[in-house]
mmCIF file of C-alpha atoms in Angstrom:
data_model
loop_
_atom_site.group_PDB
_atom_site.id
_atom_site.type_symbol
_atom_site.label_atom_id
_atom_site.label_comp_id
_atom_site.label_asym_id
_atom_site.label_seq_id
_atom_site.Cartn_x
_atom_site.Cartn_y
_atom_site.Cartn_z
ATOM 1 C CA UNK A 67 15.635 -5.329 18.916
ATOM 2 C CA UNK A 68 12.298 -7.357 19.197
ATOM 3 C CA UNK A 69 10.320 -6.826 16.231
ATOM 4 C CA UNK A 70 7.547 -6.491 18.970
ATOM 5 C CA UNK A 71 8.280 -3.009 19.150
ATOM 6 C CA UNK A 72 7.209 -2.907 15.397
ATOM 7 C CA UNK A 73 4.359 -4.831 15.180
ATOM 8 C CA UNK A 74 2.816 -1.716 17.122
ATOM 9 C CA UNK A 75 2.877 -0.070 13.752
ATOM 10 C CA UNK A 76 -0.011 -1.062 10.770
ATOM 11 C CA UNK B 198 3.252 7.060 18.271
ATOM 12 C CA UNK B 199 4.511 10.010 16.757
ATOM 13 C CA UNK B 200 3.145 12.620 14.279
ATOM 14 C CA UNK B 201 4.736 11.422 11.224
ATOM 15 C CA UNK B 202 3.573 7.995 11.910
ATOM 16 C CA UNK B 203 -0.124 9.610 12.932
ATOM 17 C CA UNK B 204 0.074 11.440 9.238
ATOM 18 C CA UNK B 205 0.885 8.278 7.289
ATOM 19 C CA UNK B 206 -1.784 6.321 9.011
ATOM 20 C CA UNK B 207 -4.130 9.124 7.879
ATOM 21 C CA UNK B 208 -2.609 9.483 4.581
ATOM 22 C CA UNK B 209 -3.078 5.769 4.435
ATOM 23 C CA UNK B 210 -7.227 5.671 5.264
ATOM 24 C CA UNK B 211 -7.529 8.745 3.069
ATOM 25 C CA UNK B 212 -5.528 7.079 0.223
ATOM 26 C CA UNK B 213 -8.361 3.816 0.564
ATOM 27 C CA UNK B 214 -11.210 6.106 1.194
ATOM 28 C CA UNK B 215 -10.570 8.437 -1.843
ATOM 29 C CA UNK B 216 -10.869 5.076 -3.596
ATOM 30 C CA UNK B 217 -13.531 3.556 -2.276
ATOM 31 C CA UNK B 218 -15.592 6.688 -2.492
ATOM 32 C CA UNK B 219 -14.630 6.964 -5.986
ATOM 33 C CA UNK B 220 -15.799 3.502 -6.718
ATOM 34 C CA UNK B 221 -19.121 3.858 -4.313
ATOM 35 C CA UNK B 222 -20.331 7.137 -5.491
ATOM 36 C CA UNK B 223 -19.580 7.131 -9.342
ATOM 37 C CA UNK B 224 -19.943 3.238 -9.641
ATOM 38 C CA UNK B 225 -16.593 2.908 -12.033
ATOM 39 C CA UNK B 226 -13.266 1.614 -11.335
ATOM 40 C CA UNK B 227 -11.966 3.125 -14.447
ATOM 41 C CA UNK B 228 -8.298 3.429 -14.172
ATOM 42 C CA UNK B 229 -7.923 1.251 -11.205
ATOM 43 C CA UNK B 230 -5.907 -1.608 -11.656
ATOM 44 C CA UNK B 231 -7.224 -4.803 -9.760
ATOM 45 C CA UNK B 232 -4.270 -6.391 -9.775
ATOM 46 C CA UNK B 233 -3.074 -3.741 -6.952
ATOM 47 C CA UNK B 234 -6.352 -3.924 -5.108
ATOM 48 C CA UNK B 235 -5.725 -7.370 -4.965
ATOM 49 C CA UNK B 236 -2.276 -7.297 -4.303
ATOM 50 C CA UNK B 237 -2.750 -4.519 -0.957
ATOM 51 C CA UNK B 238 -5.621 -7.095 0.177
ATOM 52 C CA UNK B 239 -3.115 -10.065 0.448
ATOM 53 C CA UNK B 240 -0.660 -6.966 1.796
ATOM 54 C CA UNK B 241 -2.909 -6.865 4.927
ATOM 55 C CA UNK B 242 -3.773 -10.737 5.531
ATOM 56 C CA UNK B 243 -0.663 -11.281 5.464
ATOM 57 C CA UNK B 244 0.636 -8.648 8.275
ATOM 58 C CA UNK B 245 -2.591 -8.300 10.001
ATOM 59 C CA UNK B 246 -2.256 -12.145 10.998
ATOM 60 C CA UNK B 247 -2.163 -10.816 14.949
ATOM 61 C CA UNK B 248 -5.771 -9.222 14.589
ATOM 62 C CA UNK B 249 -7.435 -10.991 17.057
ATOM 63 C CA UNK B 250 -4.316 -12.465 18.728
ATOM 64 C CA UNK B 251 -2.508 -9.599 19.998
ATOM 65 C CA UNK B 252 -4.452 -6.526 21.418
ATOM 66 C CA UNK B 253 -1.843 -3.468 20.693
ATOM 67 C CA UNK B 254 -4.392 -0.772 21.186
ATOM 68 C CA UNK B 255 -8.159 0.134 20.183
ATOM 69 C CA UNK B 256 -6.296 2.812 17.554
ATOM 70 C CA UNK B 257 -4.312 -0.315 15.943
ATOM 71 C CA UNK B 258 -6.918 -3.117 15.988
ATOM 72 C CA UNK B 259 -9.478 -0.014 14.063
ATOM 73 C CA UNK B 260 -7.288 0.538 11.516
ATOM 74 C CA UNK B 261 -6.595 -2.909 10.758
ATOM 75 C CA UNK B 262 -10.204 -3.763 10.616
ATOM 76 C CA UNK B 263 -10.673 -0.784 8.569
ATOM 77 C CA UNK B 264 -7.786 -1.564 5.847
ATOM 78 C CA UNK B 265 -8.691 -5.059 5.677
ATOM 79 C CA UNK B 266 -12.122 -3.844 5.480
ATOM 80 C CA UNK B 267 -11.517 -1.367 2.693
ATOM 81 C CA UNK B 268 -8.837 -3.262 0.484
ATOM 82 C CA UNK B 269 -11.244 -6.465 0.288
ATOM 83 C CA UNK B 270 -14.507 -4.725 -0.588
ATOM 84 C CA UNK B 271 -12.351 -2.708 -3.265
ATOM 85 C CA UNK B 272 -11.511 -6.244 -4.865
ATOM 86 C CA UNK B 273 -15.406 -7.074 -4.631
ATOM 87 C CA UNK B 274 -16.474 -3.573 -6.139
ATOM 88 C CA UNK B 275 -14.833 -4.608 -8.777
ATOM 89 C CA UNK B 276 -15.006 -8.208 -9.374
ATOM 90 C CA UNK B 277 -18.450 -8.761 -8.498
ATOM 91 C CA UNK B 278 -20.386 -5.010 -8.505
ATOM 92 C CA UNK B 279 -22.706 -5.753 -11.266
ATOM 93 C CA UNK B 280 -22.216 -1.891 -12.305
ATOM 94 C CA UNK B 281 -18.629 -1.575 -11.514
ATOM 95 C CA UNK B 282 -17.075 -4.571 -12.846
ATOM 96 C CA UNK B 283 -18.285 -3.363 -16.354
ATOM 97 C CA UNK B 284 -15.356 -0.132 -16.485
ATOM 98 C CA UNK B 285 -13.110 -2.480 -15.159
ATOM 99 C CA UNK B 286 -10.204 -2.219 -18.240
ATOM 100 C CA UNK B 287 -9.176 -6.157 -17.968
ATOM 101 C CA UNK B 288 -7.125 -5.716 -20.933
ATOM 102 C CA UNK B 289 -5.118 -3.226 -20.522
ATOM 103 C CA UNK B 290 -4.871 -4.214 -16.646
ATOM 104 C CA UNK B 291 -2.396 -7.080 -17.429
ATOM 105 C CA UNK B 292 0.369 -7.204 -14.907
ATOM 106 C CA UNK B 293 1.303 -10.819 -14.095
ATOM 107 C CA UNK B 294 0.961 -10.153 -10.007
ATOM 108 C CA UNK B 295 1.882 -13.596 -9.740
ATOM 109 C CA UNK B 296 5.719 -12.511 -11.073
ATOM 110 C CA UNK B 297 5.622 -10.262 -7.744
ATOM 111 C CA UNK B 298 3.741 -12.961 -5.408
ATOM 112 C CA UNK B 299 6.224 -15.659 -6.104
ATOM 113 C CA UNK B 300 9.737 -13.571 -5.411
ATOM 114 C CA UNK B 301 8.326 -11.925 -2.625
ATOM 115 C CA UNK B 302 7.466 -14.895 -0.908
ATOM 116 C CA UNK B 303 10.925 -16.701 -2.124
ATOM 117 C CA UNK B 304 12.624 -13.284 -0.356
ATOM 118 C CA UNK B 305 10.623 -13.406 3.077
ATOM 119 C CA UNK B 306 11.864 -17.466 3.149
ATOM 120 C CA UNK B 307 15.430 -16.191 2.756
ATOM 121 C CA UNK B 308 15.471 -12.591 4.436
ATOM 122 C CA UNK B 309 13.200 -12.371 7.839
ATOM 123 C CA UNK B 310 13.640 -11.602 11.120
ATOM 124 C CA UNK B 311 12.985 -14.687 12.570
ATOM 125 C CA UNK B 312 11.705 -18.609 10.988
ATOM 126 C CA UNK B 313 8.583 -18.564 11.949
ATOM 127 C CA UNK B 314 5.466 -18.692 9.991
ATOM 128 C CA UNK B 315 3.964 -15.168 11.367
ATOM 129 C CA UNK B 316 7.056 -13.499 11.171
ATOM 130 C CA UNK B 317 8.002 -15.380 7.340
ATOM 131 C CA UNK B 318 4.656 -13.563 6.443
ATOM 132 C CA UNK B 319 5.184 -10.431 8.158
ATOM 133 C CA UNK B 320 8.707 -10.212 5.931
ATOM 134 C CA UNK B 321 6.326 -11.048 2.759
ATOM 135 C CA UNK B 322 3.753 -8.438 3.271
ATOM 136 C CA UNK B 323 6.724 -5.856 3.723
ATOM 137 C CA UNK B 324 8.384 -7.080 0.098
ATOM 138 C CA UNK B 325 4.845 -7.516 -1.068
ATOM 139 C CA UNK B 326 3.688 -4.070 0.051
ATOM 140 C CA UNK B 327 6.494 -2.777 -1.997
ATOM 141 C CA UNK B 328 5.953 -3.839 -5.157
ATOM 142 C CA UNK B 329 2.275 -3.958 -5.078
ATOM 143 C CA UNK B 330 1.520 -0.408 -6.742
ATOM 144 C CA UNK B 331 3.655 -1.449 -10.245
ATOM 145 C CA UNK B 332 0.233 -2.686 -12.100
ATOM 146 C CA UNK B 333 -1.319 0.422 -10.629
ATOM 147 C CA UNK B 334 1.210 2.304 -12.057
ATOM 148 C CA UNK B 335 1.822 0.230 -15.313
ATOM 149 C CA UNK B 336 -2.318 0.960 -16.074
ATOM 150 C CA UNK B 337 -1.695 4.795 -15.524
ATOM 151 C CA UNK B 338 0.960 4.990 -17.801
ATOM 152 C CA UNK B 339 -1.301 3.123 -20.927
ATOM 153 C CA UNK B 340 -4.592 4.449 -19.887
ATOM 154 C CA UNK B 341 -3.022 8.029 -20.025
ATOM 155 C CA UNK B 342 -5.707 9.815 -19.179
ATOM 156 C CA UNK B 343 -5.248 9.589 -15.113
ATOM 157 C CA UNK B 344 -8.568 11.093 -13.234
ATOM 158 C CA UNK B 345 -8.331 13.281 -10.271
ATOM 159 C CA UNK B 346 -9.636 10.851 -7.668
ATOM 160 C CA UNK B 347 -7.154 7.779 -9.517
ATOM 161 C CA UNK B 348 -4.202 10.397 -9.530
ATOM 162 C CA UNK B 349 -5.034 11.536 -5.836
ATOM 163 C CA UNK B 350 -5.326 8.305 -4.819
ATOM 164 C CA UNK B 351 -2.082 6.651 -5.954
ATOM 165 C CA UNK B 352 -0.216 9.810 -4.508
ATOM 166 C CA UNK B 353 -1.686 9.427 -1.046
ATOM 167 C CA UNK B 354 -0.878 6.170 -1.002
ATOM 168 C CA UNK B 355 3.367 7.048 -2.060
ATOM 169 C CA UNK B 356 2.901 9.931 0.900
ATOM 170 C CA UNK B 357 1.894 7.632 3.566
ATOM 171 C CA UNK B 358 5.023 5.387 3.232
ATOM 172 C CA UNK B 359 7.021 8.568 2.623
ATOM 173 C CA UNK B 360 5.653 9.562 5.902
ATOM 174 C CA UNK B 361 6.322 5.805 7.807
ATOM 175 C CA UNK B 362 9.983 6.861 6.864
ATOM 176 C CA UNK B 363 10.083 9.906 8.869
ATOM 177 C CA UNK B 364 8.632 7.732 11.292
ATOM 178 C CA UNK B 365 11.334 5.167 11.808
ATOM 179 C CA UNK B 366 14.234 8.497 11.350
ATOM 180 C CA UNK B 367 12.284 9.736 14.443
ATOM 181 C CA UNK B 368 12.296 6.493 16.749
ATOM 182 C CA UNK B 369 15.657 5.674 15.275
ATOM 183 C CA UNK B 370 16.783 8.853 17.231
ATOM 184 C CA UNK B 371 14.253 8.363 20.113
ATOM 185 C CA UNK B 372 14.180 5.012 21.277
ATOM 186 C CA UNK B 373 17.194 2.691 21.700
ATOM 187 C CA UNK B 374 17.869 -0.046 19.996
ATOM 188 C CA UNK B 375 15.464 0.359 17.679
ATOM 189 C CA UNK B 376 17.083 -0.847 14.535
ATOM 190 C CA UNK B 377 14.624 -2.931 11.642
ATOM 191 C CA UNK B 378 16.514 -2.926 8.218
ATOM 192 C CA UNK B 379 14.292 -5.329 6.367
ATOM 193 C CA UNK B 380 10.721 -2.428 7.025
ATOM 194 C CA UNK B 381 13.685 0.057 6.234
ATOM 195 C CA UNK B 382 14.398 -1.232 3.341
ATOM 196 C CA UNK B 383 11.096 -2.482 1.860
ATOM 197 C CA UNK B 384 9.921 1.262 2.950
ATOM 198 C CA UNK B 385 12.514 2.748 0.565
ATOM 199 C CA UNK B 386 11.926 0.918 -2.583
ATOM 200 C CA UNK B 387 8.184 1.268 -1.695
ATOM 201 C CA UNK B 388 8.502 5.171 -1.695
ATOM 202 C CA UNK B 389 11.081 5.335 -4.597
ATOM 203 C CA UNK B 390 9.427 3.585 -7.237
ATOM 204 C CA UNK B 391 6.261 6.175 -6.780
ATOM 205 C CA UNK B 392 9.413 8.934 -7.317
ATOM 206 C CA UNK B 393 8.518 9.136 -11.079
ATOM 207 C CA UNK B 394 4.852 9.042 -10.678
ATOM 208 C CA UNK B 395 5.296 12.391 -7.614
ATOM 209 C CA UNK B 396 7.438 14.061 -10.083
ATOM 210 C CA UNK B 397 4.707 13.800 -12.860
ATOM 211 C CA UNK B 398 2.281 14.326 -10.246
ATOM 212 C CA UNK B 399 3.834 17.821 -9.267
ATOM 213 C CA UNK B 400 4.631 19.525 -12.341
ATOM 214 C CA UNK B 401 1.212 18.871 -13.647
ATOM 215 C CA UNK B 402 -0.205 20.582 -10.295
ATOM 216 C CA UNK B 403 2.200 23.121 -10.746
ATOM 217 C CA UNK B 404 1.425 23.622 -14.271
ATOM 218 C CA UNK B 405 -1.962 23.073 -13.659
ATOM 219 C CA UNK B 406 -2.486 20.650 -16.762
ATOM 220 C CA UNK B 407 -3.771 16.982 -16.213
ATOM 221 C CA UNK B 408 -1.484 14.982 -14.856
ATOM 222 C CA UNK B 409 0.247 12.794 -18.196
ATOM 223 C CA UNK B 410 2.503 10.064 -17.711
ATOM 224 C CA UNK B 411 5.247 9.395 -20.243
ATOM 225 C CA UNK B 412 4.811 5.988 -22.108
#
């Protein structure tokens, strides 16, 4: 689980 | 992207606009607490460290632009506004940030996803985003009397992250592996300590009496 896929979020 | 993100995002810019407008149009700060402003502008340095590195979308890199935007101009309303710094209530707006600064940053050095310094700061902006409303709600509670736009303001800003958790239920159940305890976490304390201030919040809507919070 990448934090990638959170750094989409503000 | 999902709706209850969508609505905390917009809760979020209404939150900072109901603010700024308030200071803008009226020219007083009176029952805003600096400290936060201050606080929620270090909030969004520190996360919004990708800006100009990493492109997500024209939606993301807006509303980045526009929080960092908003929260440092807020801070400059009412440090240097020749007009506005004069309501600004310095002595009764007396939280030491610093005692939040400090442990937040000791925290994201201990608890993070990864040792590195963007994602070190990413952890501290989560901690820090937290904690930052306390002298917020600290002035409220000694000022007493809490005006609408103040009141409206602080409760927008408890909805939004209210909201973000709805948001991360829904992808939980949507997208694999999508697991983040540390935003989880943050997120909850974030939304819980407003709890007392939504509770006050409510009955005096319901009762339709100005909103009074306990000493």
């Amino acid at each position: 689980s990448s934090n990638k896929e959170l750094k989409d979020e503000l | 992207m999902n709706i209850f993100r969508l609505a905390g995002d917009m809760t979020h810019l209404a939150s900072v606009l109901v603010l700024l407008l308030k200071i803008h149009t009226i020219k007083s700060c009176a029952g805003v607490s600096l400290k936060t402003q201050e606080l929620y502008a270090l909030v969004f340095a520190t996360r919004y460290l990708d800006i100009f590195t990493d492109f997500i979308s024209l939606y993301n890199t807006v509303m980045k632009l526009i929080f960092l935007g908003s929260s440092f101009s807020i801070v400059w309303y009412i440090r240097r506004h020749k007009i506005v710094r004069r309501s600004y209530d310095k002595d009764q707006d007396t939280f030491r940030h610093y005692f939040l600064v400090l442990p937040c940053l000791l925290l994201a050095l201990v608890i993070h996803e990864k040792f590195t310094f963007r994602e070190v700061m990413w952890a501290f902006s989560l901690y820090l985003e937290a904690v930052a409303i306390l002298p917020q709600l600290v002035l409220l509670q000694r000022t007493r009397n809490i005006d609408n736009l103040t009141g409206q303001y602080v409760f927008l800003l408890g909805a939004y992250r209210a909201l973000y958790i709805l948001n991360w239920i829904y992808r939980y159940f949507t997208e694999p592996h999508f697991v983040h305890w540390i935003t989880w976490i943050a997120g909850l304390v974030q939304t819980l300590l407003y709890a007392d201030f939504f509770y006050y919040y409510f009955e005096s809507w319901k009762n339709n009496v100005k909103l009074q919070l306990p000493a």
